[in-house]
Amino acid sequence: MFNILDRRIDKFVLLTVDLFIIFFTYVLAFFLRYENITARNWESFLALAPWILLISLFFLTVYELYTLNRKSIWDVVRSIFVATTFITFLTMAASFIFREFALPRSVILISYFLMIGLLSGWKFIYLKCKRDYKSGTTLLIGSQVEFAKIGMSFLGPIKWKHIQPDQSIEEIITQMNKVDSVIITPELLEEKKAQIIYQAMKQNKILYVVPSLYDLLLSKSIITSLDDTMVLAVKPFGLPADQRLIKRVFDMIFSFLFLVLLSPIFLFVSFLIKFEEPKGRIIFKQKRIGQHGNEFQIYKFRSMIEDAEVHTGPIIAKQNDSRITRVGKLLRLTRIDELPQLFNVLIGDMSLVGPRPEREYFTKQFVEQFESYEYRHVVKPGITGYAQVMGKYTTDVEDKLRYDLHYIRNYSLLLDIIIMLRTIIVLLDKTKAEGREKPAKVKKGDRNFPVNY
């Protein structure tokens, strides 16, 4: 039976075995490369080994290779490829920083390929064993819509039970006794939700709570007292002055560096766009809603035909959209079309990380549906964001809003760095860049249509 202790043991086992494999690949690489290992080379490796393991632990954690829930084997392999690439480059950097030049580059390169193969094989075996022998049963307490949406996002042979939120607490507790984990959705009344949480903790079951937008606004509150009454002091929503300054300096430095480093790509893409459509524009400009609800011009490489929305008005891109050019398909697939937004970051309209900006046409409708939607405008919009690395292109508006509010409430420079690193996985995952299968019509009251932000 799954419980909280199982998860902690899983995390410990996965990270421990991963680190052992990484260490072992270097040892194996030495034996594959040399018949007789010189003492100087081996001592250099031993001196760097703690740093190699520390770097590895950081990237294994960033790419969440300690948890394999909801991941296919290809998701895991993508994460391993990116993580090991960073580990290898930083290992080379560490050998220069600590002047351990005797560690052969050939050994580092051989260990890189061994790492990818052995880590992938180990994760495959682990996933196979867990899904064959320990799938568990999950109870979802919520509406049929929530059950359909959440159930589809889980991979593997998970056994599901579903119960409506208006069922009696006695019936819910009876069903909880028969399962391994529980998911509760925002439709439940607070009193019933509290009883379910108590029972889950009492039975040491894993509990997943889909937070309401109200819950997210209350997060990070400070407990204090008024006389002898405990109260929550809710902090203003947004970033304090010191965090805004740090974020702005970070944005300016890295947007400038990225523009310099990526300038050859800018030139090459500009040539491709002009070659396909000589009379068309290279840069596409569009008004978006930014910080404090102010409009600004967002820049992108043009990926559609000129005047694509003249006859249709604002609509969301769909799969196999006839308006997208041949070059545009490649740009959208790789997200290269977003690169000109680095200029938006440099001039201060956007940030590297933040909620994605949307057009006024859609923003007005989202504000009508979700009162909390305006809170995402307290920070600058970003090129990438928490919603983009955690969700997919077709994740519905309310779920993306949850991620955005969580990001704002829990902002730190480290979180920005982690999101930027995880964005690389998004670029390699086609499902996170796909549009809708059919054009979407925005209807008042529809809480589940996807949107491109």
Tab-separated table of C-alpha atoms in Angstrom:
chain	number	residue	atom	x	y	z
A	1	MET	CA	0.000	0.000	0.000
A	2	PHE	CA	1.253	3.464	-0.891
A	3	ASN	CA	1.797	5.916	1.960
A	4	ILE	CA	3.901	8.970	2.684
A	5	LEU	CA	6.791	6.827	3.975
A	6	ASP	CA	6.818	4.905	0.672
A	7	ARG	CA	7.312	8.141	-1.257
A	8	ARG	CA	10.208	9.228	0.950
A	9	ILE	CA	11.856	5.833	0.587
A	10	ASP	CA	11.342	5.973	-3.207
A	11	LYS	CA	12.981	9.396	-3.383
A	12	PHE	CA	15.935	8.273	-1.265
A	13	VAL	CA	16.421	5.072	-3.274
A	14	LEU	CA	16.193	6.819	-6.656
A	15	LEU	CA	18.645	9.585	-5.767
A	16	THR	CA	21.084	7.204	-4.049
A	17	VAL	CA	21.158	4.759	-6.968
A	18	ASP	CA	21.417	7.642	-9.474
A	19	LEU	CA	24.448	9.091	-7.682
A	20	PHE	CA	26.060	5.650	-7.427
A	21	ILE	CA	25.539	5.106	-11.185
A	22	ILE	CA	27.096	8.499	-11.988
A	23	PHE	CA	30.145	7.694	-9.837
A	24	PHE	CA	30.345	4.209	-11.353
A	25	THR	CA	30.296	5.570	-14.938
A	26	TYR	CA	33.508	7.499	-14.258
A	27	VAL	CA	35.184	4.403	-12.801
A	28	LEU	CA	34.027	2.337	-15.788
A	29	ALA	CA	35.156	5.066	-18.208
A	30	PHE	CA	38.677	4.903	-16.760
A	31	PHE	CA	38.846	1.141	-17.296
A	32	LEU	CA	37.474	1.443	-20.834
A	33	ARG	CA	39.911	4.221	-21.722
A	34	TYR	CA	43.128	2.979	-20.094
A	35	GLU	CA	44.741	-0.383	-19.533
A	36	ASN	CA	46.848	1.113	-16.738
A	37	ILE	CA	45.345	4.069	-14.898
A	38	THR	CA	47.954	6.601	-13.847
A	39	ALA	CA	47.826	7.742	-10.218
A	40	ARG	CA	47.742	11.421	-11.211
A	41	ASN	CA	44.598	11.003	-13.323
A	42	TRP	CA	42.842	8.912	-10.691
A	43	GLU	CA	43.690	11.333	-7.854
A	44	SER	CA	42.352	14.218	-9.926
A	45	PHE	CA	39.052	12.348	-10.344
A	46	LEU	CA	38.827	11.580	-6.591
A	47	ALA	CA	39.448	15.251	-5.781
A	48	LEU	CA	36.591	16.287	-8.075
A	49	ALA	CA	34.237	13.427	-7.145
A	50	PRO	CA	32.446	15.319	-4.297
A	51	TRP	CA	31.794	18.237	-6.652
A	52	ILE	CA	30.628	15.915	-9.427
A	53	LEU	CA	28.143	14.293	-7.030
A	54	LEU	CA	26.985	17.683	-5.687
A	55	ILE	CA	26.426	19.024	-9.231
A	56	SER	CA	24.634	15.794	-10.115
A	57	LEU	CA	22.374	16.011	-7.071
A	58	PHE	CA	21.366	19.559	-8.038
A	59	PHE	CA	20.382	18.658	-11.604
A	60	LEU	CA	18.724	15.373	-10.630
A	61	THR	CA	16.571	17.455	-8.270
A	62	VAL	CA	15.898	20.277	-10.739
A	63	TYR	CA	14.636	17.820	-13.350
A	64	GLU	CA	12.728	15.804	-10.726
A	65	LEU	CA	14.375	12.484	-11.547
A	66	TYR	CA	13.628	11.405	-7.986
A	67	THR	CA	9.919	11.148	-8.781
A	68	LEU	CA	8.603	9.217	-11.774
A	69	ASN	CA	4.867	9.680	-11.231
A	70	ARG	CA	2.946	10.821	-14.310
A	71	LYS	CA	6.056	10.327	-16.486
A	72	SER	CA	6.505	8.090	-19.483
A	73	ILE	CA	9.878	6.504	-20.176
A	74	TRP	CA	10.469	9.125	-22.903
A	75	ASP	CA	9.795	11.940	-20.429
A	76	VAL	CA	12.422	10.400	-18.164
A	77	VAL	CA	14.964	9.916	-20.982
A	78	ARG	CA	14.545	13.575	-22.041
A	79	SER	CA	15.191	14.705	-18.467
A	80	ILE	CA	18.205	12.403	-18.149
A	81	PHE	CA	19.674	13.708	-21.426
A	82	VAL	CA	19.391	17.351	-20.356
A	83	ALA	CA	20.533	16.717	-16.761
A	84	THR	CA	23.601	14.683	-17.774
A	85	THR	CA	24.535	17.282	-20.404
A	86	PHE	CA	24.613	20.004	-17.740
A	87	ILE	CA	26.467	17.690	-15.337
A	88	THR	CA	29.138	16.987	-17.958
A	89	PHE	CA	29.709	20.635	-18.898
A	90	LEU	CA	29.862	21.748	-15.267
A	91	THR	CA	32.238	18.883	-14.437
A	92	MET	CA	34.582	20.215	-17.113
A	93	ALA	CA	34.192	23.712	-15.679
A	94	ALA	CA	34.913	22.424	-12.165
A	95	SER	CA	38.118	20.745	-13.368
A	96	PHE	CA	39.324	24.162	-14.589
A	97	ILE	CA	38.148	26.060	-11.495
A	98	PHE	CA	39.854	23.643	-9.095
A	99	ARG	CA	42.821	23.178	-11.450
A	100	GLU	CA	42.394	19.414	-11.689
A	101	PHE	CA	43.574	19.323	-15.301
A	102	ALA	CA	44.693	15.708	-15.022
A	103	LEU	CA	41.119	14.429	-15.282
A	104	PRO	CA	41.040	13.329	-18.958
A	105	ARG	CA	38.390	14.886	-21.177
A	106	SER	CA	38.025	11.519	-22.888
A	107	VAL	CA	36.969	9.955	-19.576
A	108	ILE	CA	34.380	12.696	-19.019
A	109	LEU	CA	32.995	12.163	-22.543
A	110	ILE	CA	32.813	8.370	-22.201
A	111	SER	CA	31.131	8.686	-18.794
A	112	TYR	CA	28.558	11.066	-20.366
A	113	PHE	CA	27.300	8.404	-22.781
A	114	LEU	CA	27.481	5.724	-20.098
A	115	MET	CA	25.438	7.946	-17.771
A	116	ILE	CA	22.644	8.388	-20.314
A	117	GLY	CA	22.495	4.649	-21.030
A	118	LEU	CA	22.765	3.313	-17.481
A	119	LEU	CA	20.457	5.912	-15.895
A	120	SER	CA	17.852	5.316	-18.627
A	121	GLY	CA	18.070	1.552	-18.169
A	122	TRP	CA	17.789	1.824	-14.389
A	123	LYS	CA	14.754	4.146	-14.604
A	124	PHE	CA	13.092	1.851	-17.157
A	125	ILE	CA	13.466	-1.165	-14.855
A	126	TYR	CA	12.234	0.859	-11.879
A	127	LEU	CA	9.175	2.162	-13.765
A	128	LYS	CA	8.340	-1.324	-15.027
A	129	CYS	CA	8.510	-2.830	-11.536
A	130	LYS	CA	6.477	-0.041	-9.918
A	131	ARG	CA	3.731	-0.136	-12.533
A	132	ASP	CA	3.532	-3.920	-12.620
A	133	TYR	CA	3.487	-4.604	-8.914
A	134	LYS	CA	2.515	-1.426	-7.106
A	135	SER	CA	0.035	0.602	-9.073
A	136	GLY	CA	-2.256	1.350	-6.129
A	137	THR	CA	-5.817	2.636	-6.067
A	138	THR	CA	-6.704	6.332	-6.061
A	139	LEU	CA	-9.992	7.864	-4.912
A	140	LEU	CA	-10.984	11.159	-6.514
A	141	ILE	CA	-13.613	13.193	-4.674
A	142	GLY	CA	-15.010	15.712	-7.132
A	143	SER	CA	-17.190	16.304	-10.159
A	144	GLN	CA	-17.238	14.109	-13.258
A	145	VAL	CA	-15.478	16.884	-15.199
A	146	GLU	CA	-12.593	16.991	-12.719
A	147	PHE	CA	-12.394	13.186	-12.693
A	148	ALA	CA	-12.128	13.043	-16.480
A	149	LYS	CA	-9.492	15.793	-16.586
A	150	ILE	CA	-7.268	14.532	-13.753
A	151	GLY	CA	-7.610	10.845	-14.588
A	152	MET	CA	-6.306	11.380	-18.120
A	153	SER	CA	-3.123	13.032	-16.820
A	154	PHE	CA	-1.916	9.937	-14.939
A	155	LEU	CA	0.179	7.270	-16.614
A	156	GLY	CA	0.338	3.573	-15.809
A	157	PRO	CA	-2.259	1.036	-14.656
A	158	ILE	CA	-3.704	3.110	-11.833
A	159	LYS	CA	-6.982	1.860	-10.420
A	160	TRP	CA	-9.495	4.643	-9.961
A	161	LYS	CA	-12.458	5.161	-7.704
A	162	HIS	CA	-14.663	8.205	-8.045
A	163	ILE	CA	-17.183	9.706	-5.671
A	164	GLN	CA	-19.226	12.888	-6.037
A	165	PRO	CA	-18.490	15.740	-3.593
A	166	ASP	CA	-22.097	15.826	-2.328
A	167	GLN	CA	-21.883	12.299	-0.885
A	168	SER	CA	-22.056	11.940	2.909
A	169	ILE	CA	-18.820	12.096	4.860
A	170	GLU	CA	-19.498	8.592	6.177
A	171	GLU	CA	-19.639	7.184	2.640
A	172	ILE	CA	-16.488	9.076	1.669
A	173	ILE	CA	-14.564	7.720	4.689
A	174	THR	CA	-15.745	4.197	3.858
A	175	GLN	CA	-14.346	4.552	0.324
A	176	MET	CA	-11.102	6.065	1.652
A	177	ASN	CA	-10.455	2.900	3.668
A	178	LYS	CA	-10.333	0.914	0.409
A	179	VAL	CA	-7.755	3.026	-1.454
A	180	ASP	CA	-4.090	4.015	-1.258
A	181	SER	CA	-4.307	7.720	-2.096
A	182	VAL	CA	-6.969	10.428	-2.250
A	183	ILE	CA	-7.502	13.487	-4.470
A	184	ILE	CA	-9.930	16.216	-3.414
A	185	THR	CA	-11.071	19.060	-5.668
A	186	PRO	CA	-12.228	22.618	-4.868
A	187	GLU	CA	-15.954	21.749	-5.118
A	188	LEU	CA	-15.992	20.315	-1.584
A	189	LEU	CA	-17.312	22.379	1.314
A	190	GLU	CA	-14.593	23.517	3.716
A	191	GLU	CA	-15.958	21.509	6.657
A	192	LYS	CA	-16.092	18.292	4.646
A	193	LYS	CA	-12.656	18.977	3.180
A	194	ALA	CA	-11.210	19.388	6.694
A	195	GLN	CA	-12.692	16.048	7.797
A	196	ILE	CA	-11.262	14.267	4.750
A	197	ILE	CA	-7.797	15.768	5.330
A	198	TYR	CA	-7.920	14.666	8.986
A	199	GLN	CA	-8.887	11.113	8.033
A	200	ALA	CA	-6.136	10.933	5.378
A	201	MET	CA	-3.477	12.039	7.866
A	202	LYS	CA	-4.851	9.640	10.497
A	203	GLN	CA	-4.604	6.727	8.035
A	204	ASN	CA	-1.193	7.883	6.718
A	205	LYS	CA	-2.495	8.057	3.153
A	206	ILE	CA	-1.112	10.226	0.390
A	207	LEU	CA	-3.485	13.155	-0.107
A	208	TYR	CA	-3.587	15.470	-3.125
A	209	VAL	CA	-5.556	18.705	-2.775
A	210	VAL	CA	-6.420	20.722	-5.878
A	211	PRO	CA	-6.203	24.243	-4.410
A	212	SER	CA	-8.852	26.869	-4.958
A	213	LEU	CA	-7.647	30.276	-6.090
A	214	TYR	CA	-8.567	31.529	-2.607
A	215	ASP	CA	-6.198	28.936	-1.069
A	216	LEU	CA	-3.336	30.170	-3.251
A	217	LEU	CA	-3.862	33.790	-2.227
A	218	LEU	CA	-3.637	32.758	1.432
A	219	SER	CA	-0.421	30.771	0.965
A	220	LYS	CA	2.781	32.100	2.584
A	221	SER	CA	0.709	33.897	5.214
A	222	ILE	CA	2.297	34.662	8.578
A	223	ILE	CA	0.786	33.336	11.806
A	224	THR	CA	0.422	35.996	14.458
A	225	SER	CA	-2.019	36.882	17.245
A	226	LEU	CA	-4.463	39.581	18.215
A	227	ASP	CA	-4.496	39.479	21.995
A	228	ASP	CA	-4.993	35.720	22.541
A	229	THR	CA	-6.565	34.962	19.149
A	230	MET	CA	-4.424	33.412	16.429
A	231	VAL	CA	-4.781	35.100	13.037
A	232	LEU	CA	-3.176	34.848	9.612
A	233	ALA	CA	-1.441	37.998	8.409
A	234	VAL	CA	-1.851	37.872	4.621
A	235	LYS	CA	0.995	39.590	2.819
A	236	PRO	CA	0.251	41.921	-0.113
A	237	PHE	CA	0.212	39.992	-3.367
A	238	GLY	CA	3.257	40.782	-5.475
A	239	LEU	CA	7.006	41.224	-5.137
A	240	PRO	CA	8.620	43.575	-2.585
A	241	ALA	CA	11.070	46.235	-3.793
A	242	ASP	CA	14.211	44.177	-3.112
A	243	GLN	CA	12.919	41.197	-5.109
A	244	ARG	CA	11.832	43.457	-7.976
A	245	LEU	CA	15.350	44.965	-8.094
A	246	ILE	CA	17.071	41.556	-8.048
A	247	LYS	CA	14.721	40.233	-10.740
A	248	ARG	CA	15.280	43.289	-12.955
A	249	VAL	CA	19.081	43.126	-12.705
A	250	PHE	CA	18.959	39.386	-13.473
A	251	ASP	CA	16.707	40.039	-16.490
A	252	MET	CA	18.922	42.785	-17.910
A	253	ILE	CA	22.161	40.810	-17.585
A	254	PHE	CA	20.880	37.535	-19.012
A	255	SER	CA	18.663	39.002	-21.749
A	256	PHE	CA	21.704	40.922	-23.048
A	257	LEU	CA	23.921	37.815	-22.866
A	258	PHE	CA	21.300	35.675	-24.628
A	259	LEU	CA	20.885	38.291	-27.381
A	260	VAL	CA	24.645	38.299	-28.007
A	261	LEU	CA	25.017	34.502	-27.895
A	262	LEU	CA	21.930	33.855	-30.034
A	263	SER	CA	22.588	36.561	-32.617
A	264	PRO	CA	23.659	33.992	-35.297
A	265	ILE	CA	20.270	32.277	-34.866
A	266	PHE	CA	18.497	35.641	-35.256
A	267	LEU	CA	20.308	36.250	-38.549
A	268	PHE	CA	19.661	32.741	-39.870
A	269	VAL	CA	15.940	32.807	-38.985
A	270	SER	CA	15.561	36.265	-40.543
A	271	PHE	CA	17.064	34.897	-43.766
A	272	LEU	CA	14.683	31.888	-43.787
A	273	ILE	CA	11.583	34.056	-43.244
A	274	LYS	CA	12.584	36.462	-46.033
A	275	PHE	CA	13.526	33.611	-48.350
A	276	GLU	CA	10.081	32.016	-47.999
A	277	GLU	CA	8.111	35.275	-48.187
A	278	PRO	CA	10.302	38.157	-49.489
A	279	LYS	CA	7.637	40.828	-49.015
A	280	GLY	CA	6.607	39.706	-45.539
A	281	ARG	CA	7.800	41.130	-42.239
A	282	ILE	CA	10.448	39.335	-40.189
A	283	ILE	CA	9.210	40.513	-36.799
A	284	PHE	CA	5.560	40.204	-35.837
A	285	LYS	CA	4.270	42.767	-33.335
A	286	GLN	CA	1.098	42.375	-31.301
A	287	LYS	CA	-0.454	44.200	-28.354
A	288	ARG	CA	-0.490	42.222	-25.114
A	289	ILE	CA	-1.506	42.984	-21.549
A	290	GLY	CA	1.444	43.400	-19.204
A	291	GLN	CA	2.131	44.495	-15.646
A	292	HIS	CA	-0.685	46.442	-13.957
A	293	GLY	CA	-2.892	45.800	-16.992
A	294	ASN	CA	-0.869	48.121	-19.262
A	295	GLU	CA	-0.594	47.297	-22.953
A	296	PHE	CA	2.752	46.766	-24.667
A	297	GLN	CA	3.984	45.523	-28.038
A	298	ILE	CA	5.296	41.974	-27.929
A	299	TYR	CA	7.864	40.875	-30.519
A	300	LYS	CA	8.015	37.481	-32.228
A	301	PHE	CA	9.461	36.030	-35.393
A	302	ARG	CA	6.550	35.923	-37.827
A	303	SER	CA	5.341	32.323	-38.141
A	304	MET	CA	2.026	32.951	-39.943
A	305	ILE	CA	1.067	34.494	-43.230
A	306	GLU	CA	0.676	38.268	-43.265
A	307	ASP	CA	-2.635	39.580	-41.802
A	308	ALA	CA	-3.589	36.099	-40.567
A	309	GLU	CA	-6.522	37.363	-38.445
A	310	VAL	CA	-7.949	40.031	-40.733
A	311	HIS	CA	-10.994	37.920	-41.650
A	312	THR	CA	-11.299	35.775	-38.513
A	313	GLY	CA	-10.520	38.117	-35.620
A	314	PRO	CA	-8.552	36.835	-32.621
A	315	ILE	CA	-8.563	33.031	-32.569
A	316	ILE	CA	-6.258	30.477	-31.007
A	317	ALA	CA	-3.863	28.539	-33.223
A	318	LYS	CA	-4.838	24.925	-33.910
A	319	GLN	CA	-2.938	21.860	-35.054
A	320	ASN	CA	-2.117	21.910	-38.787
A	321	ASP	CA	-3.266	25.550	-38.962
A	322	SER	CA	-3.216	26.592	-42.622
A	323	ARG	CA	-2.132	30.119	-41.643
A	324	ILE	CA	1.239	28.870	-40.357
A	325	THR	CA	4.080	29.037	-42.895
A	326	ARG	CA	6.538	26.203	-43.517
A	327	VAL	CA	9.278	28.083	-41.687
A	328	GLY	CA	6.743	29.023	-39.024
A	329	LYS	CA	6.058	25.362	-38.249
A	330	LEU	CA	9.720	24.834	-37.407
A	331	LEU	CA	9.886	28.071	-35.397
A	332	ARG	CA	6.822	27.140	-33.344
A	333	LEU	CA	7.953	23.557	-32.805
A	334	THR	CA	11.297	24.733	-31.391
A	335	ARG	CA	9.847	27.898	-29.762
A	336	ILE	CA	12.445	29.956	-31.646
A	337	ASP	CA	9.638	32.333	-32.661
A	338	GLU	CA	9.635	33.596	-29.049
A	339	LEU	CA	13.302	34.693	-29.026
A	340	PRO	CA	12.691	38.360	-30.055
A	341	GLN	CA	10.923	38.774	-26.711
A	342	LEU	CA	14.426	39.076	-25.258
A	343	PHE	CA	14.226	42.675	-26.537
A	344	ASN	CA	10.982	43.087	-24.526
A	345	VAL	CA	12.880	41.866	-21.463
A	346	LEU	CA	15.838	44.174	-22.068
A	347	ILE	CA	13.658	47.288	-22.363
A	348	GLY	CA	11.590	46.324	-19.319
A	349	ASP	CA	8.197	45.308	-20.756
A	350	MET	CA	8.693	41.662	-19.819
A	351	SER	CA	10.759	39.392	-17.582
A	352	LEU	CA	12.572	36.171	-18.455
A	353	VAL	CA	10.190	34.301	-16.137
A	354	GLY	CA	6.595	35.198	-15.332
A	355	PRO	CA	2.984	34.591	-16.392
A	356	ARG	CA	2.636	34.539	-20.176
A	357	PRO	CA	1.044	37.739	-21.553
A	358	GLU	CA	-2.315	37.469	-23.304
A	359	ARG	CA	-4.281	39.681	-25.663
A	360	GLU	CA	-6.887	42.078	-24.335
A	361	TYR	CA	-9.627	40.178	-26.184
A	362	PHE	CA	-9.028	37.048	-24.107
A	363	THR	CA	-7.955	38.827	-20.916
A	364	LYS	CA	-11.333	40.562	-20.525
A	365	GLN	CA	-13.148	37.249	-20.715
A	366	PHE	CA	-10.816	35.535	-18.269
A	367	VAL	CA	-11.279	38.353	-15.758
A	368	GLU	CA	-15.063	37.875	-16.003
A	369	GLN	CA	-14.684	34.151	-15.307
A	370	PHE	CA	-11.994	34.276	-12.629
A	371	GLU	CA	-11.871	37.176	-10.187
A	372	SER	CA	-8.287	36.224	-9.287
A	373	TYR	CA	-7.087	36.484	-12.894
A	374	GLU	CA	-6.076	40.148	-12.462
A	375	TYR	CA	-3.617	39.173	-9.721
A	376	ARG	CA	-1.284	37.688	-12.323
A	377	HIS	CA	-0.763	41.241	-13.647
A	378	VAL	CA	1.014	42.393	-10.467
A	379	VAL	CA	4.284	41.137	-11.999
A	380	LYS	CA	5.786	41.499	-15.442
A	381	PRO	CA	4.845	38.795	-17.954
A	382	GLY	CA	7.562	36.339	-18.913
A	383	ILE	CA	8.995	34.516	-21.913
A	384	THR	CA	8.569	31.311	-19.948
A	385	GLY	CA	6.729	30.598	-16.733
A	386	TYR	CA	5.774	28.091	-14.088
A	387	ALA	CA	2.555	27.249	-15.956
A	388	GLN	CA	4.542	26.449	-19.098
A	389	VAL	CA	6.959	24.009	-17.434
A	390	MET	CA	4.295	22.337	-15.276
A	391	GLY	CA	1.432	22.205	-17.778
A	392	LYS	CA	0.941	21.776	-21.513
A	393	TYR	CA	-0.174	24.050	-24.332
A	394	THR	CA	-3.740	22.798	-23.867
A	395	THR	CA	-3.822	23.043	-20.049
A	396	ASP	CA	-7.022	24.905	-19.199
A	397	VAL	CA	-7.071	28.530	-18.067
A	398	GLU	CA	-7.910	27.872	-14.413
A	399	ASP	CA	-5.063	25.390	-13.947
A	400	LYS	CA	-2.579	27.765	-15.609
A	401	LEU	CA	-3.844	30.526	-13.348
A	402	ARG	CA	-3.169	28.326	-10.305
A	403	TYR	CA	0.429	27.847	-11.424
A	404	ASP	CA	0.870	31.579	-12.097
A	405	LEU	CA	-0.461	32.615	-8.684
A	406	HIS	CA	1.687	29.974	-6.982
A	407	TYR	CA	4.753	31.344	-8.786
A	408	ILE	CA	4.066	34.936	-7.754
A	409	ARG	CA	3.418	33.968	-4.137
A	410	ASN	CA	6.558	31.805	-3.939
A	411	TYR	CA	8.922	33.853	-6.120
A	412	SER	CA	12.666	33.556	-5.571
A	413	LEU	CA	15.675	33.977	-7.833
A	414	LEU	CA	16.379	30.251	-7.434
A	415	LEU	CA	12.835	29.442	-8.617
A	416	ASP	CA	13.425	31.579	-11.730
A	417	ILE	CA	16.650	29.688	-12.464
A	418	ILE	CA	14.928	26.313	-11.998
A	419	ILE	CA	12.069	27.330	-14.330
A	420	MET	CA	14.564	28.466	-16.982
A	421	LEU	CA	16.419	25.145	-16.725
A	422	ARG	CA	13.176	23.158	-16.946
A	423	THR	CA	12.128	25.162	-20.007
A	424	ILE	CA	14.716	23.171	-21.954
A	425	ILE	CA	12.574	20.065	-21.366
A	426	VAL	CA	9.551	21.988	-22.719
A	427	LEU	CA	11.474	22.715	-25.925
A	428	LEU	CA	12.157	18.998	-26.392
A	429	ASP	CA	8.582	17.903	-25.633
A	430	LYS	CA	6.230	18.210	-28.603
A	431	THR	CA	3.101	17.854	-26.433
A	432	LYS	CA	3.938	21.116	-24.644
A	433	ALA	CA	4.059	23.076	-27.903
A	434	GLU	CA	1.013	21.661	-29.707
A	435	GLY	CA	-2.044	23.763	-30.448
A	436	ARG	CA	-5.683	22.794	-30.319
A	437	GLU	CA	-7.080	20.214	-32.682
A	438	LYS	CA	-9.950	22.527	-33.551
A	439	PRO	CA	-10.423	26.279	-33.338
A	440	ALA	CA	-11.659	27.381	-29.944
A	441	LYS	CA	-14.568	29.706	-29.474
A	442	VAL	CA	-14.497	31.507	-26.162
A	443	LYS	CA	-17.797	31.236	-24.386
A	444	LYS	CA	-18.775	32.880	-21.156
A	445	GLY	CA	-18.952	30.290	-18.412
A	446	ASP	CA	-16.664	27.812	-20.164
A	447	ARG	CA	-13.947	27.143	-17.588
A	448	ASN	CA	-11.947	24.572	-19.511
A	449	PHE	CA	-10.940	25.917	-22.922
A	450	PRO	CA	-7.173	26.101	-23.549
A	451	VAL	CA	-5.437	29.350	-24.313
A	452	ASN	CA	-2.079	30.269	-25.758
A	453	TYR	CA	-0.303	32.123	-22.983
